[in-house]
mmCIF file of C-alpha atoms in Angstrom:
data_model
loop_
_atom_site.group_PDB
_atom_site.id
_atom_site.type_symbol
_atom_site.label_atom_id
_atom_site.label_comp_id
_atom_site.label_asym_id
_atom_site.label_seq_id
_atom_site.Cartn_x
_atom_site.Cartn_y
_atom_site.Cartn_z
ATOM 1 C CA UNK A 1425 0.000 0.000 0.000
ATOM 2 C CA UNK A 1426 1.317 3.469 -0.878
ATOM 3 C CA UNK A 1427 1.846 5.972 1.896
ATOM 4 C CA UNK A 1428 2.168 9.737 1.651
ATOM 5 C CA UNK A 1429 4.030 9.802 4.956
ATOM 6 C CA UNK A 1430 6.611 7.053 4.584
ATOM 7 C CA UNK A 1431 8.389 6.032 1.425
ATOM 8 C CA UNK A 1432 11.174 3.492 1.215
ATOM 9 C CA UNK A 1433 13.864 3.993 -1.383
ATOM 10 C CA UNK A 1434 17.346 2.835 -2.237
ATOM 11 C CA UNK A 1435 20.339 4.899 -1.146
ATOM 12 C CA UNK A 1436 21.008 6.459 -4.597
ATOM 13 C CA UNK A 1437 17.431 7.740 -4.787
ATOM 14 C CA UNK A 1438 17.740 9.118 -1.253
ATOM 15 C CA UNK A 1439 20.922 10.956 -2.283
ATOM 16 C CA UNK A 1440 19.118 12.500 -5.267
ATOM 17 C CA UNK A 1441 16.190 13.598 -3.087
ATOM 18 C CA UNK A 1442 18.555 15.123 -0.513
ATOM 19 C CA UNK A 1443 20.528 16.957 -3.195
ATOM 20 C CA UNK A 1444 17.454 18.557 -4.723
ATOM 21 C CA UNK A 1445 16.003 19.423 -1.305
ATOM 22 C CA UNK A 1446 19.239 21.267 -0.491
ATOM 23 C CA UNK A 1447 19.161 22.948 -3.919
ATOM 24 C CA UNK A 1448 15.550 23.963 -3.283
ATOM 25 C CA UNK A 1449 14.305 22.720 -6.646
ATOM 26 C CA UNK A 1450 12.995 19.566 -8.283
ATOM 27 C CA UNK A 1451 14.918 17.638 -10.919
ATOM 28 C CA UNK A 1452 13.705 17.971 -14.496
ATOM 29 C CA UNK A 1453 11.946 15.135 -16.254
ATOM 30 C CA UNK A 1454 14.443 13.042 -18.286
ATOM 31 C CA UNK A 1455 17.362 14.579 -16.393
ATOM 32 C CA UNK A 1456 20.392 12.290 -16.113
ATOM 33 C CA UNK A 1457 21.694 11.956 -12.569
ATOM 34 C CA UNK A 1458 24.916 10.299 -11.432
ATOM 35 C CA UNK A 1459 25.426 9.424 -7.786
ATOM 36 C CA UNK A 1460 28.914 8.817 -6.414
ATOM 37 C CA UNK A 1461 28.611 7.487 -2.877
ATOM 38 C CA UNK A 1462 31.865 7.314 -0.948
ATOM 39 C CA UNK A 1463 31.477 5.227 2.155
ATOM 40 C CA UNK A 1464 33.715 3.515 4.638
ATOM 41 C CA UNK A 1465 34.620 0.523 2.525
ATOM 42 C CA UNK A 1466 33.580 1.316 -1.007
ATOM 43 C CA UNK A 1467 32.785 4.024 -3.508
ATOM 44 C CA UNK A 1468 29.608 3.190 -5.425
ATOM 45 C CA UNK A 1469 28.694 4.861 -8.711
ATOM 46 C CA UNK A 1470 25.169 4.760 -10.122
ATOM 47 C CA UNK A 1471 23.572 6.498 -13.109
ATOM 48 C CA UNK A 1472 19.866 7.263 -13.329
ATOM 49 C CA UNK A 1473 17.280 8.967 -15.480
ATOM 50 C CA UNK A 1474 14.438 10.937 -13.870
ATOM 51 C CA UNK A 1475 11.297 9.264 -15.253
ATOM 52 C CA UNK A 1476 8.829 11.024 -12.944
ATOM 53 C CA UNK A 1477 9.041 14.181 -10.871
ATOM 54 C CA UNK A 1478 5.947 13.829 -8.683
ATOM 55 C CA UNK A 1479 6.436 11.313 -7.229
ATOM 56 C CA UNK A 1480 10.160 11.243 -7.895
ATOM 57 C CA UNK A 1481 11.094 8.077 -9.747
ATOM 58 C CA UNK A 1482 14.450 7.137 -11.183
ATOM 59 C CA UNK A 1483 15.420 4.446 -13.661
ATOM 60 C CA UNK A 1484 18.899 2.978 -13.638
ATOM 61 C CA UNK A 1485 20.588 3.566 -17.009
ATOM 62 C CA UNK A 1486 23.895 1.787 -16.375
ATOM 63 C CA UNK A 1487 25.041 -1.154 -14.326
ATOM 64 C CA UNK A 1488 26.231 0.217 -10.967
ATOM 65 C CA UNK A 1489 29.990 0.163 -10.509
ATOM 66 C CA UNK A 1490 32.607 1.209 -8.025
ATOM 67 C CA UNK A 1491 35.330 -0.334 -5.970
ATOM 68 C CA UNK A 1492 37.134 -0.662 -2.682
ATOM 69 C CA UNK A 1493 38.125 3.012 -2.589
ATOM 70 C CA UNK A 1494 36.253 4.085 0.537
ATOM 71 C CA UNK A 1495 37.682 5.886 3.526
ATOM 72 C CA UNK A 1496 39.110 2.651 4.961
ATOM 73 C CA UNK A 1497 41.317 2.300 1.862
ATOM 74 C CA UNK A 1498 42.359 5.945 2.186
ATOM 75 C CA UNK A 1499 43.187 5.340 5.866
ATOM 76 C CA UNK A 1500 45.170 2.187 5.010
ATOM 77 C CA UNK A 1501 47.295 4.191 2.565
ATOM 78 C CA UNK A 1502 47.879 6.846 5.218
ATOM 79 C CA UNK A 1503 49.001 4.175 7.707
ATOM 80 C CA UNK A 1504 51.332 2.807 4.993
ATOM 81 C CA UNK A 1505 52.808 6.311 4.717
ATOM 82 C CA UNK A 1506 53.369 6.390 8.493
ATOM 83 C CA UNK A 1507 55.029 2.961 8.282
ATOM 84 C CA UNK A 1508 57.293 4.307 5.518
ATOM 85 C CA UNK A 1509 58.209 7.215 7.795
ATOM 86 C CA UNK A 1510 59.332 4.704 10.429
ATOM 87 C CA UNK A 1511 61.350 2.825 7.823
ATOM 88 C CA UNK A 1512 63.038 6.022 6.636
ATOM 89 C CA UNK A 1513 63.821 7.337 10.102
ATOM 90 C CA UNK A 1514 64.820 4.067 11.747
ATOM 91 C CA UNK A 1515 66.116 1.969 8.860
ATOM 92 C CA UNK A 1516 63.254 -0.503 9.435
ATOM 93 C CA UNK A 1517 59.662 -0.491 10.599
ATOM 94 C CA UNK A 1518 60.394 -2.794 13.561
ATOM 95 C CA UNK A 1519 58.994 -0.281 16.082
ATOM 96 C CA UNK A 1520 55.856 0.410 14.036
ATOM 97 C CA UNK A 1521 53.796 -2.363 15.664
ATOM 98 C CA UNK A 1522 54.503 -0.854 19.085
ATOM 99 C CA UNK A 1523 53.611 2.603 17.753
ATOM 100 C CA UNK A 1524 50.296 1.352 16.312
ATOM 101 C CA UNK A 1525 49.158 0.440 19.825
ATOM 102 C CA UNK A 1526 50.144 3.775 21.334
ATOM 103 C CA UNK A 1527 48.183 6.904 22.137
ATOM 104 C CA UNK A 1528 50.491 8.668 19.665
ATOM 105 C CA UNK A 1529 48.926 6.582 16.883
ATOM 106 C CA UNK A 1530 45.448 7.524 18.086
ATOM 107 C CA UNK A 1531 46.466 11.199 18.046
ATOM 108 C CA UNK A 1532 47.886 10.819 14.531
ATOM 109 C CA UNK A 1533 44.694 9.185 13.255
ATOM 110 C CA UNK A 1534 42.551 11.859 14.959
ATOM 111 C CA UNK A 1535 44.578 14.534 13.167
ATOM 112 C CA UNK A 1536 44.229 12.605 9.888
ATOM 113 C CA UNK A 1537 40.458 12.285 10.329
ATOM 114 C CA UNK A 1538 40.148 16.034 10.979
ATOM 115 C CA UNK A 1539 42.151 16.728 7.803
ATOM 116 C CA UNK A 1540 39.874 14.446 5.760
ATOM 117 C CA UNK A 1541 36.745 16.144 7.110
ATOM 118 C CA UNK A 1542 38.243 19.564 6.387
ATOM 119 C CA UNK A 1543 38.973 18.674 2.747
ATOM 120 C CA UNK A 1544 37.223 20.967 0.255
ATOM 121 C CA UNK A 1545 37.530 19.845 -3.378
ATOM 122 C CA UNK A 1546 36.215 23.249 -4.487
ATOM 123 C CA UNK A 1547 39.403 24.940 -3.271
ATOM 124 C CA UNK A 1548 42.034 25.054 -6.007
ATOM 125 C CA UNK A 1549 44.916 25.695 -3.623
ATOM 126 C CA UNK A 1550 43.739 23.402 -0.830
ATOM 127 C CA UNK A 1551 46.304 22.423 1.767
ATOM 128 C CA UNK A 1552 46.037 20.961 5.226
ATOM 129 C CA UNK A 1553 48.226 19.874 8.096
ATOM 130 C CA UNK A 1554 48.398 16.479 9.748
ATOM 131 C CA UNK A 1555 50.133 16.473 13.116
ATOM 132 C CA UNK A 1556 53.050 14.002 13.006
ATOM 133 C CA UNK A 1557 54.538 15.261 16.282
ATOM 134 C CA UNK A 1558 53.464 12.066 18.061
ATOM 135 C CA UNK A 1559 55.379 9.988 15.514
ATOM 136 C CA UNK A 1560 58.468 12.118 15.960
ATOM 137 C CA UNK A 1561 58.040 12.064 19.748
ATOM 138 C CA UNK A 1562 57.754 8.268 19.707
ATOM 139 C CA UNK A 1563 60.779 7.980 17.444
ATOM 140 C CA UNK A 1564 62.635 10.528 19.546
ATOM 141 C CA UNK A 1565 62.980 7.844 22.200
ATOM 142 C CA UNK A 1566 64.834 5.808 19.567
ATOM 143 C CA UNK A 1567 67.961 6.922 17.683
ATOM 144 C CA UNK A 1568 66.287 8.432 14.625
ATOM 145 C CA UNK A 1569 67.942 10.154 11.712
ATOM 146 C CA UNK A 1570 66.033 13.131 10.315
ATOM 147 C CA UNK A 1571 64.420 12.970 6.885
ATOM 148 C CA UNK A 1572 62.148 15.629 5.418
ATOM 149 C CA UNK A 1573 58.538 14.420 5.627
ATOM 150 C CA UNK A 1574 57.780 16.045 2.258
ATOM 151 C CA UNK A 1575 60.437 13.795 0.652
ATOM 152 C CA UNK A 1576 58.783 10.738 2.200
ATOM 153 C CA UNK A 1577 55.377 11.771 0.875
ATOM 154 C CA UNK A 1578 56.813 12.243 -2.618
ATOM 155 C CA UNK A 1579 58.505 8.824 -2.485
ATOM 156 C CA UNK A 1580 55.316 7.195 -1.196
ATOM 157 C CA UNK A 1581 53.209 8.752 -3.956
ATOM 158 C CA UNK A 1582 55.729 7.699 -6.618
ATOM 159 C CA UNK A 1583 55.775 4.050 -5.481
ATOM 160 C CA UNK A 1584 53.415 1.579 -7.191
ATOM 161 C CA UNK A 1585 50.231 0.783 -5.263
ATOM 162 C CA UNK A 1586 50.364 -2.358 -3.145
#
């Protein structure tokens, strides 16, 4: 039975409804709509055609696609960068396991999460800061040699994906 008060829909349709509510307008009939949903584990991409405006109805026009590119994958790459920092400063990543269980690691990941939430793709000259002081403090108890973090980032980005 149809209800004017409660309507169930799939996540892509909900994203379209939310977008147009924020925009303050309805989509046009026959408008093509693409939804890119970045979640924790995956990024899902769906393409739709607006076949009705009132009530809003969408028809899928392509097979949904996507991949394991969600925030967990982004976080895993960031942790790999931190591991590379250990390797560069200590000659190995032997102390990394100990670091991963420390409050310094929690502080690093909190700083990373804040940087991700602050990201604005609309800014052409976007830059942010991630606080690595806990890493350096942890390594300061070891005999570390100094390497510029920017050089490590460049080397990490140049390396093939694992």
